[in-house]
Amino acid sequence: MSRRMWVAAWAVLCVAGIAATAALNAFSEPDTQPEKPVSAECAEYIADIEAQLAKAKVEGNDDGVLAFTRTRVGADGCGDEIRGHFSGDR
């Protein structure tokens, strides 16, 4: 086979591979995991954090940093929910 035939065959295979990949990506379902419901205690704790951030903004201390010396009773397992809620803001 001549060099041109090899290049043409290679180009056809590349185009076919790209088309197949695009088709598979178009028809595959995204890997979305359903969101876990946030417990009432965690939702209340997140609302309290939001209120503290709003208060700091009104007072002019809006550097976006809050420090907590202890967690609220009943909100011990809320770390993932808090990180998930506020990770979209940054």
Coordinates of N, CA and C in Angstrom, one line a residue:
M1 N 0.8 -1.2 0.0 CA 0.0 0.0 0.0 C 0.9 1.2 0.0
S2 N 0.4 2.2 -0.6 CA 1.2 3.5 -0.7 C 1.0 4.3 0.6
R3 N 1.9 5.2 0.8 CA 1.8 6.0 2.0 C 0.5 6.8 2.1
R4 N 0.0 7.3 1.0 CA -1.3 8.0 1.0 C -2.4 7.2 1.5
M5 N -2.4 5.9 1.1 CA -3.5 5.0 1.5 C -3.4 4.8 3.0
W6 N -2.2 4.6 3.5 CA -2.1 4.5 5.0 C -2.6 5.7 5.7
V7 N -2.2 6.9 5.3 CA -2.6 8.1 5.9 C -4.1 8.3 5.8
A8 N -4.7 7.9 4.7 CA -6.2 8.0 4.6 C -6.9 7.0 5.5
A9 N -6.3 5.8 5.6 CA -6.9 4.8 6.5 C -6.8 5.3 7.9
W10 N -5.7 5.8 8.3 CA -5.5 6.3 9.7 C -6.5 7.5 10.0
A11 N -6.6 8.4 9.0 CA -7.5 9.5 9.2 C -9.0 9.0 9.4
V12 N -9.4 8.0 8.6 CA -10.7 7.5 8.7 C -10.9 6.8 10.1
L13 N -10.0 6.1 10.5 CA -10.1 5.4 11.8 C -10.1 6.5 13.0
C14 N -9.4 7.6 12.8 CA -9.4 8.6 13.9 C -10.8 9.3 13.9
V15 N -11.3 9.6 12.7 CA -12.6 10.2 12.7 C -13.7 9.3 13.2
A16 N -13.6 8.0 12.9 CA -14.6 7.0 13.4 C -14.5 6.9 14.9
G17 N -13.3 6.9 15.5 CA -13.1 6.9 16.9 C -13.6 8.1 17.6
I18 N -13.4 9.3 17.0 CA -14.0 10.5 17.6 C -15.5 10.5 17.6
A19 N -16.0 10.1 16.5 CA -17.5 10.0 16.3 C -18.1 9.0 17.3
A20 N -17.4 7.9 17.5 CA -17.9 6.9 18.5 C -17.9 7.4 19.9
T21 N -16.8 8.1 20.2 CA -16.6 8.6 21.6 C -17.7 9.7 21.8
A22 N -17.9 10.6 20.8 CA -19.0 11.6 21.0 C -20.4 11.0 21.2
A23 N -20.6 9.9 20.4 CA -21.9 9.2 20.6 C -22.1 8.6 21.9
L24 N -21.0 7.9 22.4 CA -21.1 7.3 23.7 C -21.3 8.4 24.8
N25 N -20.6 9.5 24.7 CA -20.7 10.5 25.7 C -22.1 11.2 25.7
A26 N -22.7 11.3 24.5 CA -24.0 11.9 24.4 C -25.1 11.0 25.0
F27 N -25.0 9.7 24.9 CA -26.0 8.8 25.3 C -25.8 8.2 26.7
S28 N -24.6 8.5 27.3 CA -24.4 7.9 28.7 C -25.0 8.9 29.7
E29 N -25.5 8.3 30.8 CA -26.0 9.1 31.9 C -24.9 9.6 32.7
P30 N -25.0 10.8 33.2 CA -24.0 11.4 34.1 C -24.0 10.6 35.4
D31 N -22.9 10.5 36.1 CA -22.7 9.9 37.3 C -23.1 10.8 38.5
T32 N -24.4 11.1 38.6 CA -24.8 11.9 39.7 C -25.3 11.1 40.8
Q33 N -24.9 11.4 42.0 CA -25.3 10.8 43.2 C -26.4 11.6 43.8
P34 N -27.5 11.0 44.2 CA -28.6 11.8 44.9 C -28.1 12.4 46.1
E35 N -28.5 13.7 46.3 CA -28.1 14.4 47.5 C -28.7 13.8 48.7
K36 N -27.9 13.7 49.8 CA -28.5 13.2 51.0 C -29.3 14.3 51.7
P37 N -30.4 14.0 52.3 CA -31.1 15.1 53.0 C -30.3 15.5 54.2
V38 N -30.3 16.8 54.5 CA -29.6 17.4 55.6 C -30.6 17.3 56.8
S39 N -30.0 16.8 57.9 CA -30.8 16.7 59.1 C -31.2 18.1 59.6
A40 N -32.3 18.1 60.5 CA -32.8 19.4 61.0 C -31.7 20.1 61.8
E41 N -31.0 19.3 62.6 CA -29.9 19.9 63.4 C -28.9 20.6 62.6
C42 N -28.5 19.9 61.5 CA -27.4 20.5 60.6 C -28.0 21.7 59.9
A43 N -29.2 21.6 59.4 CA -29.8 22.7 58.7 C -29.9 24.0 59.6
E44 N -30.2 23.7 60.9 CA -30.3 24.9 61.9 C -28.9 25.4 62.1
Y45 N -27.9 24.5 62.2 CA -26.5 25.0 62.4 C -26.0 25.8 61.2
I46 N -26.3 25.3 60.0 CA -25.9 26.1 58.8 C -26.6 27.4 58.8
A47 N -27.9 27.5 59.2 CA -28.6 28.8 59.2 C -27.9 29.7 60.2
D48 N -27.5 29.2 61.3 CA -26.8 30.0 62.3 C -25.5 30.5 61.8
I49 N -24.8 29.7 61.1 CA -23.5 30.2 60.5 C -23.8 31.3 59.4
E50 N -24.8 31.1 58.6 CA -25.2 32.1 57.7 C -25.5 33.4 58.4
A51 N -26.3 33.3 59.5 CA -26.6 34.5 60.2 C -25.4 35.2 60.8
Q52 N -24.4 34.4 61.3 CA -23.2 35.0 61.8 C -22.4 35.7 60.7
L53 N -22.4 35.1 59.5 CA -21.7 35.7 58.3 C -22.4 37.0 57.9
A54 N -23.7 37.0 57.9 CA -24.5 38.2 57.6 C -24.2 39.3 58.6
K55 N -24.2 39.0 59.9 CA -23.9 39.9 61.0 C -22.5 40.5 60.8
A56 N -21.6 39.7 60.5 CA -20.2 40.2 60.3 C -20.1 41.1 59.1
K57 N -20.9 40.8 58.1 CA -20.9 41.7 56.9 C -21.4 43.0 57.2
V58 N -22.5 43.1 58.0 CA -23.2 44.3 58.4 C -22.2 45.1 59.3
E59 N -21.5 44.5 60.2 CA -20.5 45.2 61.0 C -19.2 45.6 60.4
G60 N -19.1 45.2 59.1 CA -17.9 45.5 58.4 C -16.7 44.6 58.6
N61 N -17.0 43.4 59.2 CA -15.9 42.4 59.4 C -16.1 41.3 58.4
D62 N -16.2 41.7 57.2 CA -16.5 40.7 56.1 C -15.2 40.1 55.5
D63 N -14.4 39.4 56.3 CA -13.3 38.8 55.7 C -13.5 37.3 55.3
G64 N -14.7 36.8 55.6 CA -15.1 35.5 55.2 C -14.6 34.4 56.1
V65 N -14.1 34.8 57.3 CA -13.5 33.8 58.2 C -14.3 33.8 59.5
L66 N -14.7 32.6 59.8 CA -15.4 32.4 61.1 C -14.6 31.4 61.9
A67 N -14.5 31.6 63.2 CA -13.9 30.6 64.1 C -14.9 30.1 65.1
F68 N -14.9 28.8 65.3 CA -15.8 28.2 66.2 C -14.9 27.5 67.3
T69 N -15.3 27.7 68.5 CA -14.5 27.1 69.6 C -15.1 25.7 70.0
R70 N -16.4 25.5 69.7 CA -17.0 24.2 69.9 C -18.2 24.1 69.0
T71 N -18.6 22.8 68.8 CA -19.7 22.6 68.0 C -21.0 22.6 68.8
R72 N -22.1 22.9 68.2 CA -23.4 22.9 68.8 C -23.8 21.4 69.2
V73 N -24.5 21.3 70.3 CA -25.0 20.0 70.7 C -25.9 19.5 69.6
G74 N -25.8 18.2 69.2 CA -26.6 17.6 68.1 C -26.1 17.9 66.7
A75 N -25.1 18.7 66.6 CA -24.5 19.0 65.3 C -23.1 18.5 65.1
D76 N -22.8 17.4 65.8 CA -21.5 16.8 65.8 C -21.1 16.2 64.4
G77 N -22.1 15.6 63.7 CA -21.8 15.0 62.5 C -22.1 15.9 61.3
C78 N -22.1 17.2 61.4 CA -22.5 18.1 60.3 C -21.3 18.6 59.5
G79 N -20.1 18.1 59.7 CA -19.0 18.6 59.0 C -19.1 18.5 57.5
D80 N -19.5 17.4 57.0 CA -19.7 17.2 55.6 C -20.7 18.1 55.0
E81 N -21.8 18.2 55.7 CA -22.9 19.1 55.2 C -22.5 20.5 55.2
I82 N -21.8 21.0 56.2 CA -21.3 22.4 56.2 C -20.3 22.6 55.1
R83 N -19.4 21.7 54.9 CA -18.4 21.8 53.8 C -19.1 21.8 52.5
G84 N -20.1 20.9 52.3 CA -20.8 20.9 51.0 C -21.6 22.1 50.8
H85 N -22.2 22.7 51.8 CA -23.0 23.9 51.7 C -22.2 25.1 51.3
F86 N -21.0 25.3 52.0 CA -20.2 26.5 51.8 C -19.1 26.3 50.7
S87 N -18.9 25.1 50.2 CA -17.9 24.9 49.1 C -18.3 25.6 47.8
G88 N -19.6 25.7 47.6 CA -20.1 26.4 46.4 C -19.9 27.9 46.4
D89 N -19.7 28.5 47.6 CA -19.5 29.9 47.7 C -18.1 30.3 47.4
R90 N -17.2 29.4 47.4 CA -15.8 29.8 47.2 C -15.3 29.5 45.8

